XYZ file of C-alpha atoms in Angstrom:
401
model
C -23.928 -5.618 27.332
C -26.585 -4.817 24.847
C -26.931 -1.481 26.205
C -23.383 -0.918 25.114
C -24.115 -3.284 21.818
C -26.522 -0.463 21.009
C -24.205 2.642 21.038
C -24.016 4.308 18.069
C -20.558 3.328 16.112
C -19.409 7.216 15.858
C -19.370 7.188 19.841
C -17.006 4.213 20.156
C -14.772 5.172 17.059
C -13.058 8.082 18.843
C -12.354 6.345 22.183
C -10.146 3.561 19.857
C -8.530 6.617 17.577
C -7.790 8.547 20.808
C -5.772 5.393 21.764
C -4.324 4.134 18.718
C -3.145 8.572 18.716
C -1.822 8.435 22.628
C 0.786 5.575 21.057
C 1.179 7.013 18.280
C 1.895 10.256 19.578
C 4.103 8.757 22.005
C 5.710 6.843 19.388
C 6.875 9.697 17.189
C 7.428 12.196 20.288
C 10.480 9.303 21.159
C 11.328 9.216 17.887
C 12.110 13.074 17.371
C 13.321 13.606 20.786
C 16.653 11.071 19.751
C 16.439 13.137 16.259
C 16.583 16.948 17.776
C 13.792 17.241 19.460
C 10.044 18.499 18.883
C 8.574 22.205 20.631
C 5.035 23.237 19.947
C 3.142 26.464 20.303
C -0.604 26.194 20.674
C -3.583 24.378 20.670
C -5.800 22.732 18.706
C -9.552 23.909 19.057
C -12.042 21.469 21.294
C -13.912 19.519 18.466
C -13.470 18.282 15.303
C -11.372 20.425 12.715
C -9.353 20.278 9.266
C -5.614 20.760 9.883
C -3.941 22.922 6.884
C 0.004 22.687 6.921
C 3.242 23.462 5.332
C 4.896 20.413 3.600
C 8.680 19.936 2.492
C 9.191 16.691 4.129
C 8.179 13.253 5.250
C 8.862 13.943 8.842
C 6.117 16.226 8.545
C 3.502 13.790 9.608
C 5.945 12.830 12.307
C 5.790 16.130 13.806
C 1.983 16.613 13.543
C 1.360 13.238 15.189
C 3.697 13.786 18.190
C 2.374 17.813 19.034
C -1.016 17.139 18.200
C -3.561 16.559 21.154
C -4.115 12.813 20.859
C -7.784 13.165 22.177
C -8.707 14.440 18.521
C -7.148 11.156 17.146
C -5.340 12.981 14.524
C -5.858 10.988 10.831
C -3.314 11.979 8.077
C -4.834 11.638 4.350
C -1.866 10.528 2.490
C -1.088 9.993 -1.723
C -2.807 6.972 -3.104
C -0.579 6.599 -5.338
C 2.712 6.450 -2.982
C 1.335 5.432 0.520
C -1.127 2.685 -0.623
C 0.629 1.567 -3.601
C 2.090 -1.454 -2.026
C 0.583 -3.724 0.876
C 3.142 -2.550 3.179
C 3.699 0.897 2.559
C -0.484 0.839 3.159
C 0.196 -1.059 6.367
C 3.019 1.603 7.412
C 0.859 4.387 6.543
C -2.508 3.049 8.658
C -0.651 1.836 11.255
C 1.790 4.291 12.106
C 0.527 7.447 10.662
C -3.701 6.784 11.123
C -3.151 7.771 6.960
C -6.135 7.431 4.795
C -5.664 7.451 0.751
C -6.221 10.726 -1.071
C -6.186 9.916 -4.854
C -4.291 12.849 -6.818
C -5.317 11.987 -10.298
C -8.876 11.778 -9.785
C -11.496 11.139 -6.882
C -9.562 12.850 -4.484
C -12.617 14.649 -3.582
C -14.303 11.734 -3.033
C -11.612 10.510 -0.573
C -11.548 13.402 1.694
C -15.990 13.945 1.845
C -15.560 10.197 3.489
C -14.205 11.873 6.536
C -16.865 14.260 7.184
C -18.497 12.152 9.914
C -15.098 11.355 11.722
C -14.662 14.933 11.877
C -18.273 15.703 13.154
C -17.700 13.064 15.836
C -14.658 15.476 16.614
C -11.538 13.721 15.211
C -8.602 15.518 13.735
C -8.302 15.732 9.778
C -4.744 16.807 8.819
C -3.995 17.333 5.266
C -1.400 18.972 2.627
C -3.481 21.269 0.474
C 0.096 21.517 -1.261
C -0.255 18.397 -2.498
C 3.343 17.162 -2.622
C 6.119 18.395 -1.128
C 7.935 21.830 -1.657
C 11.435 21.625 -2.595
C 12.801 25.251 -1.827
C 10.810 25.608 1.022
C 8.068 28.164 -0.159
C 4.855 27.151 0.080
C 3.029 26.383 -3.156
C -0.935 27.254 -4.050
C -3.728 25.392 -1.681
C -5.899 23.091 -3.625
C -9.293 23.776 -2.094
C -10.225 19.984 -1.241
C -9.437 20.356 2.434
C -11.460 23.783 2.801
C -14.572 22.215 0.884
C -13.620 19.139 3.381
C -14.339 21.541 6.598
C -17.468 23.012 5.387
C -19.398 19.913 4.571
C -18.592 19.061 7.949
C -19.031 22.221 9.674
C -15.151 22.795 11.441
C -13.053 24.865 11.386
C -9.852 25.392 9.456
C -6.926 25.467 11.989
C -3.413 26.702 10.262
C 0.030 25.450 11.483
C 2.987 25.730 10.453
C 6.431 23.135 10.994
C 9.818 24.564 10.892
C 12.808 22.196 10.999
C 11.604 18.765 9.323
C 13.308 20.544 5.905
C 16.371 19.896 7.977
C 15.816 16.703 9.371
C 15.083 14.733 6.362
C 15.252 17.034 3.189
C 13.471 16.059 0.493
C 15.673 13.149 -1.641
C 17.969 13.689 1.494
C 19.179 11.876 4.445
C 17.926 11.845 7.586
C 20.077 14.116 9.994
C 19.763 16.299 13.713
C 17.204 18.777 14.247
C 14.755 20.796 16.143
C 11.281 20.533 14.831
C 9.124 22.782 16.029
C 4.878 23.246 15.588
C 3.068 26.264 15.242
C -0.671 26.057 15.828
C -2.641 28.785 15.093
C -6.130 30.390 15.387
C -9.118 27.923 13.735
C -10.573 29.919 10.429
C -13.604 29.206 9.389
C -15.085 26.965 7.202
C -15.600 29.528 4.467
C -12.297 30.603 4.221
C -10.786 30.869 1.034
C -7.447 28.846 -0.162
C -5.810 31.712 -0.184
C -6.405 32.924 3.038
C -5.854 29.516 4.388
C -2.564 29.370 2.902
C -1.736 33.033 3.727
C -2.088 31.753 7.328
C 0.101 29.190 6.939
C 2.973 30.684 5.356
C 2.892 33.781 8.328
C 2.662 30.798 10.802
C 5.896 29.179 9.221
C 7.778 32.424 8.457
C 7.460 33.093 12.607
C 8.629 29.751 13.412
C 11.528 29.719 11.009
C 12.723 33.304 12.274
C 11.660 32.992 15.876
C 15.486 32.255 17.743
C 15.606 28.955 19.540
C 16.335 29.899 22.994
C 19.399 29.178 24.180
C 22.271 29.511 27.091
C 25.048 31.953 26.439
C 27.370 29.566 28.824
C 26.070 25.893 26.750
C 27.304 28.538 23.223
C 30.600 29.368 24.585
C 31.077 25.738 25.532
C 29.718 24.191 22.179
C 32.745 27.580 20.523
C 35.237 25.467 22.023
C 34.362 21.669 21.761
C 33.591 22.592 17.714
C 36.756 24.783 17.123
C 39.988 23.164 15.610
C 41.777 22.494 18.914
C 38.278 21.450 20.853
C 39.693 17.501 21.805
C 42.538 18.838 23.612
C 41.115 19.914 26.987
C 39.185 15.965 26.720
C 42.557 14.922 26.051
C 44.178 17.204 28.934
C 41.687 16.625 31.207
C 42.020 12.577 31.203
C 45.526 11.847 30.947
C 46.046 14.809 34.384
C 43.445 12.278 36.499
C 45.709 9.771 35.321
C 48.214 11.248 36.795
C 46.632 13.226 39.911
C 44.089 15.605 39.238
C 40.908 14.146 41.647
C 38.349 14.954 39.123
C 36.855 12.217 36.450
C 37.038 12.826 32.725
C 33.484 11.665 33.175
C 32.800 14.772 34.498
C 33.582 17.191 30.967
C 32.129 14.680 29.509
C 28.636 15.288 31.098
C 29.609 19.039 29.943
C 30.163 18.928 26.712
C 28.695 15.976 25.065
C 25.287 17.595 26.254
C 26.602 20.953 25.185
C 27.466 19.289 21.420
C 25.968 15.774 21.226
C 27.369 15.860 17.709
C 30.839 16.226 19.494
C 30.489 13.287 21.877
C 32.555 10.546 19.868
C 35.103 13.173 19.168
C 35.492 13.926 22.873
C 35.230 10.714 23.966
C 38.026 9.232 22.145
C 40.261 12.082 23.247
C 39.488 11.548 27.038
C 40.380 7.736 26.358
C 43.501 8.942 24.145
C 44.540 11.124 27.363
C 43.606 8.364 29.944
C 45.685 5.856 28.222
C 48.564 8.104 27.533
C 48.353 9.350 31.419
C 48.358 5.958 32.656
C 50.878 4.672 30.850
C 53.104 7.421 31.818
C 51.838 6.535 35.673
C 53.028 3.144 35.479
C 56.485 4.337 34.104
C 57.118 6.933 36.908
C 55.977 4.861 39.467
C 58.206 2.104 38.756
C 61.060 4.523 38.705
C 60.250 5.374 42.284
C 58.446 8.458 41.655
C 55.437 9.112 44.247
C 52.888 11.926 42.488
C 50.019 12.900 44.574
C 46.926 11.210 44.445
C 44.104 13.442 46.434
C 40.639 12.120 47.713
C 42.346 8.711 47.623
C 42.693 6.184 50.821
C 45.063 3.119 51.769
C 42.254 0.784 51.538
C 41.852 2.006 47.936
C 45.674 1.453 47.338
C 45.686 -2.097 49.104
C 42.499 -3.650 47.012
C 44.428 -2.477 44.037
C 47.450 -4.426 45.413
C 45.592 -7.450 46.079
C 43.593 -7.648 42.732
C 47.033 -6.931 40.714
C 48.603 -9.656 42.526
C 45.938 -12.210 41.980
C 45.055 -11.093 37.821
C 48.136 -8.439 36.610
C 47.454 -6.306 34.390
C 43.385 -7.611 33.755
C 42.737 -6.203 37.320
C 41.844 -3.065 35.929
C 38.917 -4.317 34.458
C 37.458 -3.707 38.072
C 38.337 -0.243 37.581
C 34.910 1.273 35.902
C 32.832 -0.506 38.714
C 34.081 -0.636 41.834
C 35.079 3.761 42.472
C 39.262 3.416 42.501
C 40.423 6.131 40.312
C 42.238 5.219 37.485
C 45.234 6.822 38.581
C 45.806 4.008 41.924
C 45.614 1.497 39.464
C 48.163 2.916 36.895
C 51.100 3.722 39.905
C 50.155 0.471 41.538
C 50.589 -1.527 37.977
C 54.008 0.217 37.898
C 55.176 -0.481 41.642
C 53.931 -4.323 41.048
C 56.223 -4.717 37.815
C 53.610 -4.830 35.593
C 54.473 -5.137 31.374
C 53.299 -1.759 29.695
C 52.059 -3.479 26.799
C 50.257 -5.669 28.675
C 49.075 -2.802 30.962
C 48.276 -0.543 27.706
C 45.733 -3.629 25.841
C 44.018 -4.108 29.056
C 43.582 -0.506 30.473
C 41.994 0.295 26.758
C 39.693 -2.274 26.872
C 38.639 -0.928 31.005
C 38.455 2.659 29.957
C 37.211 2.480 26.218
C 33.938 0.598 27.687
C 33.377 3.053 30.167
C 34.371 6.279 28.442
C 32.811 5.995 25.285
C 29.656 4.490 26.670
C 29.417 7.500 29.314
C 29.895 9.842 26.554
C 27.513 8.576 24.240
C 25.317 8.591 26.956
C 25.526 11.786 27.677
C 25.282 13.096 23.880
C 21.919 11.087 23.837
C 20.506 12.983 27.112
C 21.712 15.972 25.159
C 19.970 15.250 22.040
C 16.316 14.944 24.754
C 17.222 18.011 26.142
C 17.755 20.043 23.229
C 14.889 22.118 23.189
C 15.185 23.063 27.035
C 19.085 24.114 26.316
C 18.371 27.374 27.589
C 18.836 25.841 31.350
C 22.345 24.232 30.142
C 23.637 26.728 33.269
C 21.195 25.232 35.803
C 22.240 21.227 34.492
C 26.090 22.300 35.133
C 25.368 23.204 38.423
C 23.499 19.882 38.952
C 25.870 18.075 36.979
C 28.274 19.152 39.492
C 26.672 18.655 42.846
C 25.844 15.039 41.608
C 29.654 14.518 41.059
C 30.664 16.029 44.171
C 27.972 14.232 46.429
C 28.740 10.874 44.770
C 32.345 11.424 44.569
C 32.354 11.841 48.527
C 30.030 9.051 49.132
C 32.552 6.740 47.431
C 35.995 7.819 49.115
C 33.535 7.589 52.160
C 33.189 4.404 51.462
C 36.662 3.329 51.200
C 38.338 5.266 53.629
């Protein structure tokens, strides 16, 4: 114990910043992921070193904190006079970001010499030489605090630029959908001038920006349709036909698409409910007038628990429905054979499908919204998405038969 008593306090300091980073890091990578998602190119350097970016948005030290390596317990200095000008924006900022107040009128120089020896003992320094935050997106002149920073501590200057936080939450702006995406590049050295540093910088962003997010030709023919004027019909189409007889879920397009668009997913979602609810209404009405439609990769056991629960409940037996594997369709020609009320029918079939549509849908637009930046392999999830369906879908007639 006093061996470990006696360790020198720069030793121990990294071990809690690498930490207090890993959540953090993990914090903000969850956050973005739900937001658009966050891709980054490079490394930092082994050590300590000053990290020069880009700035044109708060979600800039969101980015930073979920690509950098959390081992160099990345530290953001932050405006004194915005981030520490209140007890809980200071609490925010330390907790949250690792921020450490950089006075702007004055002293600022002071501020940022204070974390020489964090960056000796081979922490992470990231800072704004902007000073504030661009409004048009071009980078402004480098103040030359965070170069005079990394040669009183002897590290190196490591450019990077961000791409997409402009988007996500513009300056004055709301927060909205995007990709953000991190540039690292190669450390500079201590000596390097502000221009150079910022030169750097602005090639780093410039590639991001321009660089083409890859992406699947099928998920961009899918996303033409779901966005164009007429993209709700096939949801519609789609649900209201299983209603009838089509054997395949509206579950299943929505897998497709609300991935493909996750913008799109309450959109599509309330047309497949629309067409569900308008298909088994129109099931209940034909098979009280006798008529028989086909009803593939159904069974008579199917058809007879759907018998028994209408006769015991009415028309709240289809609450079963989004549990138990019975297509939608048994329970809408069996509602119609059993004499069921179509308004009664319509109020509680809504309430069966609306829970289970929308709530599959938006679950699929937020898997989407994970998976943006891996889009490129929308063909490969399809042909997942598919086997899943058709392995469970055979499991459950299986089951039933």
């Amino acid at each position: 114990m006093g061996a470990l008593l006696n360790l020198p306090a720069r030793l121990v300091l990294p071990r809690r910043s690498r930490a207090g980073a890993a959540l953090r890091r993990g914090l903000w990578w969850g956050v973005l992921s739900l937001t658009g998602g966050v891709e980054r190119r490079g490394r930092l350097p082994r050590g300590g070193c000053v990290v020069v970016a880009n700035h044109s948005s708060h979600a800039d030290t969101a980015a930073l904190l979920a690509a950098l390596d959390a081992r160099h317990g990345p530290a953001i200095g932050a405006a004194a006079d915005y981030w520490f000008a209140s007890p809980w924006r200071r609490r925010i900022c330390r907790r949250l970001a690792a921020g450490f107040p950089v006075r702007r009128g004055g002293g600022g120089m002071e501020d940022l010499l204070t974390m020489a020896g964090e960056l000796r003992a081979g922490r992470a320094v990231v800072l704004f030489p902007e000073g504030t935050r661009a409004q048009d997106g071009a980078l402004g002149s480098f103040h030359r605090g965070a170069l005079v920073l990394a040669e009183e501590a002897g590290v190196p200057v490591v450019p990077v630029g961000i791409a997409g936080t402009d988007r996500l939450l513009p300056k004055h702006g709301r927060l909205r959908s995007a990709l953000v995406r991190v540039s690292i590049g190669e450390p500079l050295p201590p000596a390097v001038t502000p221009e150079e540093a910022r030169d750097a910088v602005v090639a780093l962003h410039a590639r991001t920006v321009s660089e083409p997010l890859r992406d699947s030709a099928t998920r961009r023919r899918v996303a033409a349709v779901v966005t164009s004027r007429w993209g709700v019909l096939p949801a519609f189409c789609w649900a209201l036909a299983e209603a009838l007889s089509w054997p395949l879920m509206p579950e299943l397009l929505l897998g497709a698409v609300c991935v493909a668009v996750p913008r799109a997913a309450l959109k599509m979602s309330l047309g497949a409910l629309a067409g569900s609810l308008a298909g088994g209404l129109l099931a209940l009405h034909l098979a009280s007038a006798g008529v028989h439609l086909p009803a593939p990769l159904t069974t008579d056991r199917m058809r007879a628990e759907v018998r028994h629960e209408l006769a015991l409940e009415g028309a709240s037996a289809v609450r079963h429905q989004p549990w138990n594997g019975i297509p939608f369709k048994v329970y809408g020609a069996e509602a119609g054979r059993a004499g069921v009320p179509a308004p009664d029918w319509l109020a509680a079939s809504a309430a069966a499908r609306g829970s289970r549509t929308l709530t599959v849908g938006l679950a699929f637009a937020g898997f989407g919204l994970l998976m943006r930046r891996h889009r490129r392999h929308y063909g490969r999830y399809l042909v997942l998405l598919g086997g899943g369906f058709a392995a469970g879908l055979s499991l459950i007639v299986h089951g039933w038969r």
